[in-house]
XYZ file of N, CA, C and O in Angstrom:
544
model
N 169.888 -69.305 23.646
C 168.913 -68.321 23.929
C 169.631 -66.968 24.046
O 170.691 -66.898 24.750
N 169.054 -66.007 23.482
C 169.676 -64.634 23.623
C 169.423 -64.089 25.074
O 168.487 -64.495 25.701
N 170.312 -63.247 25.509
C 170.277 -62.759 26.851
C 169.087 -61.935 27.154
O 168.652 -61.818 28.321
N 168.467 -61.293 26.174
C 167.369 -60.400 26.440
C 166.092 -61.133 26.682
O 165.127 -60.556 27.307
N 165.895 -62.405 26.300
C 164.668 -63.123 26.548
C 164.689 -63.886 27.868
O 163.651 -64.257 28.386
N 165.828 -64.219 28.403
C 165.903 -65.015 29.625
C 165.223 -64.358 30.810
O 164.506 -65.020 31.555
N 165.387 -63.018 31.031
C 164.670 -62.453 32.191
C 163.147 -62.521 32.048
O 162.436 -62.698 33.013
N 162.639 -62.419 30.768
C 161.222 -62.571 30.550
C 160.718 -63.993 30.858
O 159.645 -64.177 31.437
N 161.533 -64.969 30.567
C 161.177 -66.377 30.842
C 161.214 -66.622 32.316
O 160.364 -67.326 32.923
N 162.198 -66.025 33.039
C 162.242 -66.140 34.483
C 161.019 -65.500 35.106
O 160.417 -65.972 36.082
N 160.619 -64.287 34.578
C 159.414 -63.644 35.051
C 158.210 -64.523 34.802
O 157.314 -64.616 35.654
N 158.071 -65.085 33.602
C 156.988 -66.019 33.348
C 156.954 -67.191 34.339
O 155.945 -67.551 34.818
N 158.113 -67.783 34.568
C 158.246 -68.869 35.477
C 157.794 -68.491 36.858
O 156.984 -69.130 37.525
N 158.266 -67.338 37.356
C 157.925 -66.941 38.748
C 156.490 -66.578 38.838
O 155.815 -66.988 39.858
N 155.956 -65.862 37.852
C 154.480 -65.472 37.957
C 153.574 -66.674 37.796
O 152.548 -66.805 38.512
N 153.903 -67.615 36.913
C 153.095 -68.805 36.766
C 153.164 -69.700 37.985
O 152.177 -70.311 38.395
N 154.344 -69.758 38.601
C 154.480 -70.543 39.842
C 153.651 -69.949 40.953
O 152.943 -70.645 41.690
N 153.713 -68.656 41.116
C 152.947 -67.904 42.115
C 151.448 -68.101 41.849
O 150.660 -68.382 42.813
N 151.039 -67.971 40.590
C 149.589 -68.145 40.291
C 149.142 -69.553 40.561
O 148.051 -69.813 41.116
N 149.974 -70.551 40.276
C 149.661 -71.956 40.477
C 149.496 -72.193 41.954
O 148.561 -72.853 42.395
N 150.464 -71.744 42.742
C 150.391 -71.920 44.220
C 149.134 -71.234 44.784
O 148.451 -71.808 45.663
N 148.828 -70.012 44.326
C 147.684 -69.287 44.843
C 146.367 -70.033 44.514
O 145.518 -70.195 45.368
N 146.250 -70.510 43.269
C 145.008 -71.125 42.848
C 144.853 -72.476 43.623
O 143.769 -72.776 44.126
N 145.922 -73.275 43.709
C 145.821 -74.578 44.331
C 145.731 -74.520 45.879
O 145.047 -75.374 46.460
N 146.326 -73.543 46.469
C 146.306 -73.511 47.958
C 145.186 -72.651 48.493
O 144.723 -72.864 49.609
N 144.755 -71.659 47.736
C 143.718 -70.741 48.248
C 142.370 -70.995 47.646
O 141.368 -71.089 48.406
N 142.202 -71.113 46.380
C 140.908 -71.141 45.718
C 140.303 -72.565 45.619
O 139.138 -72.723 45.844
N 141.128 -73.530 45.212
C 140.593 -74.892 45.076
C 140.014 -75.435 46.360
O 138.867 -75.965 46.347
N 140.693 -75.325 47.520
C 140.091 -75.826 48.776
C 138.773 -75.111 49.187
O 137.947 -75.651 49.843
N 138.602 -73.905 48.682
C 137.410 -73.149 49.063
C 136.161 -73.700 48.329
O 135.063 -73.686 48.886
N 136.325 -74.225 47.122
C 135.176 -74.679 46.342
C 135.001 -76.159 46.270
O 133.880 -76.628 45.967
N 136.011 -76.957 46.558
C 135.902 -78.422 46.496
C 135.157 -78.959 47.710
O 135.490 -78.564 48.834
N 134.284 -79.847 47.652
C 133.458 -80.339 46.562
C 132.124 -79.681 46.432
O 131.213 -80.174 45.813
N 131.893 -78.536 47.155
C 130.576 -77.919 47.241
C 130.096 -77.348 46.000
O 128.936 -77.574 45.545
N 130.892 -76.501 45.306
C 130.448 -75.807 44.132
C 131.192 -76.371 42.914
O 132.339 -76.076 42.677
N 130.476 -77.183 42.137
C 131.113 -77.958 41.024
C 131.604 -77.037 39.943
O 132.742 -77.123 39.448
N 130.876 -76.001 39.536
C 131.250 -75.112 38.462
C 132.528 -74.342 38.794
O 133.442 -74.269 38.040
N 132.488 -73.759 39.976
C 133.684 -73.016 40.368
C 134.922 -73.929 40.667
O 136.074 -73.514 40.422
N 134.678 -75.147 41.067
C 135.768 -76.097 41.253
C 136.392 -76.410 39.911
O 137.609 -76.355 39.753
N 135.572 -76.675 38.877
C 136.094 -77.000 37.550
C 136.834 -75.794 36.968
O 137.948 -75.942 36.416
N 136.329 -74.563 37.145
C 136.989 -73.409 36.629
C 138.373 -73.107 37.320
O 139.362 -72.812 36.675
N 138.396 -73.260 38.661
C 139.626 -72.989 39.325
C 140.657 -74.091 39.139
O 141.829 -73.805 38.937
N 140.226 -75.335 39.043
C 141.175 -76.433 38.708
C 141.692 -76.267 37.309
O 142.898 -76.491 37.047
N 140.841 -75.879 36.363
C 141.288 -75.662 35.009
C 142.297 -74.477 34.917
O 143.316 -74.544 34.239
N 142.054 -73.421 35.691
C 143.009 -72.313 35.720
C 144.304 -72.759 36.380
O 145.414 -72.386 35.907
N 144.242 -73.600 37.383
C 145.466 -74.110 38.016
C 146.215 -75.025 37.075
O 147.450 -75.011 37.069
N 145.498 -75.813 36.251
C 146.206 -76.657 35.289
C 146.917 -75.829 34.219
O 148.056 -76.239 33.855
N 146.328 -74.774 33.784
C 146.926 -73.930 32.764
C 148.222 -73.307 33.319
O 149.290 -73.274 32.713
N 148.122 -72.700 34.570
C 149.348 -72.086 35.120
C 150.385 -73.117 35.442
O 151.595 -72.820 35.304
N 149.982 -74.320 35.860
C 150.927 -75.356 36.162
C 151.710 -75.793 34.882
O 152.925 -75.948 34.899
N 150.976 -75.917 33.799
C 151.587 -76.228 32.527
C 152.551 -75.119 32.053
O 153.651 -75.358 31.544
N 152.165 -73.888 32.297
C 153.065 -72.725 31.979
C 154.350 -72.791 32.746
O 155.400 -72.359 32.273
N 154.285 -73.218 34.021
C 155.529 -73.347 34.829
C 156.500 -74.285 34.110
O 157.644 -73.987 33.919
N 155.962 -75.418 33.693
C 156.915 -76.408 32.998
C 157.263 -76.003 31.593
O 158.319 -76.376 31.132
N 156.406 -75.225 30.943
C 156.775 -74.626 29.689
C 157.950 -73.722 29.826
O 158.965 -73.777 29.096
N 157.934 -72.859 30.801
C 159.043 -71.922 31.050
C 160.319 -72.655 31.481
O 161.408 -72.315 31.013
N 160.153 -73.695 32.298
C 161.283 -74.493 32.679
C 161.930 -75.201 31.507
O 163.154 -75.291 31.338
N 161.046 -75.723 30.561
C 161.563 -76.335 29.349
C 162.338 -75.366 28.494
O 163.338 -75.717 27.891
N 161.813 -74.144 28.415
C 162.531 -73.157 27.590
C 163.878 -72.750 28.237
O 164.865 -72.528 27.533
N 163.851 -72.598 29.580
C 165.086 -72.186 30.263
C 166.166 -73.240 30.244
O 167.329 -72.963 30.242
N 165.805 -74.504 30.262
C 166.809 -75.614 30.386
C 167.065 -76.216 29.039
O 167.817 -77.191 29.020
N 166.490 -75.702 27.937
C 166.762 -76.325 26.606
C 168.176 -76.023 26.155
O 168.727 -74.913 26.275
N 168.809 -77.086 25.638
C 170.222 -76.919 25.132
C 170.072 -76.571 23.596
O 169.220 -77.152 22.903
N 170.876 -75.668 23.176
C 170.755 -75.300 21.735
C 171.157 -76.511 20.816
O 172.178 -77.106 20.996
N 170.294 -76.796 19.898
C 170.479 -77.947 18.949
C 170.188 -77.343 17.552
O 169.044 -77.115 17.222
N 171.170 -77.203 16.771
C 170.978 -76.565 15.452
C 170.636 -77.601 14.358
O 170.074 -77.221 13.344
N 170.926 -78.847 14.574
C 170.730 -79.799 13.518
C 169.273 -80.346 13.421
O 168.709 -80.525 12.388
N 168.664 -80.632 14.622
C 167.372 -81.268 14.561
C 166.565 -80.806 15.757
O 167.027 -80.222 16.737
N 165.227 -80.991 15.611
C 164.289 -80.682 16.684
C 164.420 -81.753 17.792
O 164.661 -82.929 17.522
N 164.146 -81.300 19.041
C 164.004 -82.343 20.088
C 162.768 -83.121 19.851
O 161.755 -82.605 19.310
N 162.771 -84.400 20.221
C 161.585 -85.198 19.959
C 160.456 -84.830 20.959
O 160.669 -84.207 21.989
N 159.250 -85.149 20.592
C 158.107 -84.798 21.348
C 157.586 -86.043 22.094
O 156.374 -86.145 22.415
N 158.449 -86.930 22.425
C 158.064 -88.213 23.102
C 157.465 -87.899 24.455
O 156.513 -88.513 24.925
N 158.048 -86.892 25.168
C 157.508 -86.601 26.463
C 156.149 -85.963 26.421
O 155.326 -86.148 27.330
N 155.873 -85.233 25.374
C 154.461 -84.728 25.218
C 153.515 -85.896 24.926
O 152.409 -85.885 25.447
N 153.956 -86.848 24.171
C 153.080 -88.011 23.928
C 152.839 -88.771 25.209
O 151.685 -89.171 25.509
N 153.859 -88.930 25.990
C 153.690 -89.635 27.285
C 152.822 -88.797 28.224
O 151.922 -89.323 28.910
N 152.971 -87.494 28.218
C 152.144 -86.565 28.997
C 150.671 -86.646 28.612
O 149.785 -86.668 29.491
N 150.412 -86.696 27.320
C 149.012 -86.795 26.840
C 148.414 -88.159 27.270
O 147.287 -88.168 27.694
N 149.239 -89.257 27.182
C 148.732 -90.512 27.641
C 148.444 -90.496 29.147
O 147.376 -90.981 29.572
N 149.356 -89.928 29.982
C 149.090 -89.856 31.403
C 147.818 -89.083 31.643
O 146.952 -89.434 32.485
N 147.658 -87.933 30.966
C 146.516 -87.069 31.174
C 145.191 -87.756 30.844
O 144.246 -87.803 31.611
N 145.147 -88.406 29.658
C 143.933 -89.069 29.211
C 143.593 -90.298 30.062
O 142.416 -90.455 30.467
N 144.590 -91.113 30.396
C 144.298 -92.322 31.222
C 143.847 -91.870 32.617
O 142.928 -92.453 33.160
N 144.505 -90.877 33.175
C 144.097 -90.406 34.469
C 142.696 -89.827 34.490
O 141.936 -90.093 35.390
N 142.315 -89.072 33.476
C 140.972 -88.545 33.393
C 139.932 -89.690 33.188
O 138.853 -89.614 33.742
N 140.312 -90.691 32.392
C 139.390 -91.811 32.237
C 139.210 -92.561 33.585
O 138.126 -93.073 33.867
N 140.300 -92.717 34.326
C 140.183 -93.312 35.692
C 139.198 -92.537 36.568
O 138.451 -93.108 37.329
N 139.411 -91.224 36.595
C 138.529 -90.361 37.371
C 137.042 -90.532 36.973
O 136.128 -90.620 37.825
N 136.801 -90.600 35.656
C 135.424 -90.777 35.167
C 134.914 -92.205 35.534
O 133.751 -92.345 35.877
N 135.795 -93.178 35.531
C 135.389 -94.507 35.912
C 135.002 -94.567 37.413
O 134.085 -95.192 37.792
N 135.848 -93.893 38.243
C 135.522 -93.823 39.677
C 134.189 -93.201 39.888
O 133.377 -93.678 40.736
N 133.921 -92.109 39.138
C 132.623 -91.464 39.285
C 131.479 -92.323 38.797
O 130.453 -92.377 39.398
N 131.685 -93.005 37.708
C 130.620 -93.909 37.134
C 130.350 -95.117 38.111
O 129.221 -95.528 38.186
N 131.368 -95.597 38.845
C 131.164 -96.649 39.772
C 130.584 -96.164 41.125
O 130.267 -96.948 41.969
N 130.475 -94.842 41.271
C 129.895 -94.243 42.457
C 130.820 -94.219 43.660
O 130.321 -94.168 44.769
N 132.132 -94.209 43.427
C 133.033 -94.059 44.566
C 132.952 -92.691 45.144
O 133.097 -91.701 44.454
N 132.734 -92.493 46.446
C 132.575 -91.183 46.997
C 133.902 -90.493 47.038
O 134.935 -91.063 47.486
N 133.917 -89.211 46.764
C 135.127 -88.424 46.769
C 135.606 -88.205 48.184
O 136.797 -88.257 48.478
N 134.712 -87.930 49.095
C 135.130 -87.638 50.453
C 135.693 -88.824 51.216
O 136.684 -88.636 51.886
N 135.188 -89.963 51.032
C 135.678 -91.129 51.757
C 136.907 -91.781 51.239
O 137.647 -92.376 51.965
N 137.147 -91.662 49.951
C 138.328 -92.340 49.323
C 139.220 -91.364 48.641
O 139.554 -91.461 47.466
N 139.683 -90.437 49.376
C 140.560 -89.376 48.846
C 141.847 -89.944 48.304
O 142.415 -89.471 47.308
N 142.401 -90.977 48.944
C 143.629 -91.641 48.498
C 143.505 -92.284 47.168
O 144.452 -92.322 46.344
N 142.339 -92.879 46.835
C 142.112 -93.494 45.543
C 142.091 -92.425 44.464
O 142.571 -92.654 43.386
N 141.509 -91.252 44.704
C 141.498 -90.184 43.743
C 142.777 -89.516 43.584
O 143.026 -88.832 42.626
N 143.710 -89.663 44.536
C 145.037 -89.024 44.436
C 145.929 -89.611 43.319
O 146.671 -88.911 42.676
N 145.788 -90.914 43.043
C 146.610 -91.512 42.016
C 146.307 -90.937 40.612
O 147.281 -90.551 39.907
N 145.069 -90.860 40.205
C 144.844 -90.261 38.885
C 145.162 -88.785 38.879
O 145.542 -88.181 37.884
N 145.003 -88.109 40.014
C 145.300 -86.676 40.084
C 146.801 -86.474 39.870
O 147.176 -85.531 39.162
N 147.622 -87.298 40.460
C 149.077 -87.228 40.236
C 149.413 -87.537 38.784
O 150.315 -86.875 38.172
N 148.698 -88.443 38.162
C 148.882 -88.728 36.701
C 148.582 -87.524 35.848
O 149.257 -87.254 34.854
N 147.518 -86.823 36.213
C 147.151 -85.562 35.473
C 148.247 -84.602 35.547
O 148.685 -83.984 34.549
N 148.777 -84.331 36.763
C 149.781 -83.297 36.943
C 151.120 -83.790 36.267
O 151.824 -82.903 35.711
N 151.406 -85.052 36.324
C 152.608 -85.515 35.627
C 152.471 -85.326 34.109
O 153.401 -84.920 33.413
N 151.297 -85.650 33.634
C 151.038 -85.429 32.167
C 151.135 -83.934 31.758
O 151.737 -83.656 30.755
N 150.554 -83.103 32.548
C 150.644 -81.674 32.244
C 152.110 -81.179 32.298
O 152.502 -80.355 31.445
N 152.861 -81.670 33.238
C 154.259 -81.273 33.320
C 155.056 -81.733 32.142
O 155.885 -80.973 31.550
N 154.794 -82.932 31.713
C 155.524 -83.484 30.511
C 155.172 -82.673 29.247
O 155.968 -82.391 28.392
N 153.917 -82.344 29.106
C 153.429 -81.610 27.936
C 154.050 -80.257 27.875
O 154.622 -79.747 26.900
N 153.942 -79.495 29.036
C 154.505 -78.107 29.087
C 156.014 -78.138 28.843
O 156.527 -77.314 28.124
N 156.758 -79.080 29.484
C 158.194 -79.093 29.349
C 158.597 -79.391 27.894
O 159.493 -78.793 27.337
N 157.917 -80.362 27.284
C 158.234 -80.752 25.944
C 157.938 -79.600 24.911
O 158.719 -79.391 24.023
N 156.815 -78.949 25.110
C 156.528 -77.823 24.180
C 157.510 -76.649 24.349
O 157.931 -76.020 23.427
N 157.909 -76.480 25.632
C 158.930 -75.405 25.907
C 160.250 -75.697 25.197
O 160.827 -74.830 24.648
N 160.700 -76.977 25.296
C 161.900 -77.381 24.605
C 161.765 -77.177 23.113
O 162.756 -76.723 22.445
N 160.701 -77.592 22.536
C 160.502 -77.485 21.086
C 160.422 -76.021 20.642
O 161.063 -75.663 19.682
N 159.778 -75.158 21.448
C 159.742 -73.751 21.119
C 161.080 -73.110 21.109
O 161.453 -72.361 20.241
N 161.941 -73.486 22.123
C 163.268 -72.902 22.204
C 164.114 -73.373 20.999
O 164.899 -72.599 20.465
N 163.950 -74.638 20.595
C 164.685 -75.144 19.413
C 164.259 -74.409 18.166
O 165.152 -74.047 17.357
N 163.009 -74.154 18.025
C 162.509 -73.369 16.821
C 163.085 -72.002 16.855
O 163.571 -71.459 15.837
N 163.126 -71.344 18.054
C 163.648 -69.969 18.137
C 165.181 -69.990 17.806
O 165.650 -69.042 17.237
N 165.887 -70.991 18.199
C 167.308 -71.071 17.883
C 167.557 -71.213 16.417
O 168.532 -70.626 15.885
N 166.716 -72.006 15.758
C 166.906 -72.198 14.322
C 166.569 -70.962 13.543
O 167.211 -70.608 12.611
N 165.487 -70.294 13.956
C 165.105 -69.008 13.280
C 166.153 -67.951 13.407
O 166.425 -67.227 12.444
N 166.792 -67.880 14.557
C 167.777 -66.771 14.687
C 169.113 -67.296 14.246
O 169.816 -67.340 13.553
């Protein structure tokens, strides 16, 4: 990575981390579970900023590889975690499990969603940095 892009990636990392913390600690608790629309919007915004954090980390920690692209196996694993976790949450809702009473049960798929988003962001960041190294 050239020296002129690294400060911008650090700025992206810091601002995305700050936005993620603000959304998850300030706005999500304000709307959960009373206002469904605002909850979905704030959680979605939190997921985007969380993924950007790991995208920036993936770009900052990527090792230069001139011969081949890094594999996207972690992105595939992340997509699997994300989809399976969302299906579990939908199944819990279909079975009528209350969110308020069984918060621990809902925590497992939530952790799977965040692990999946982290894998996706990190893998795309590594791939992007590899493409930039090949182009330059």
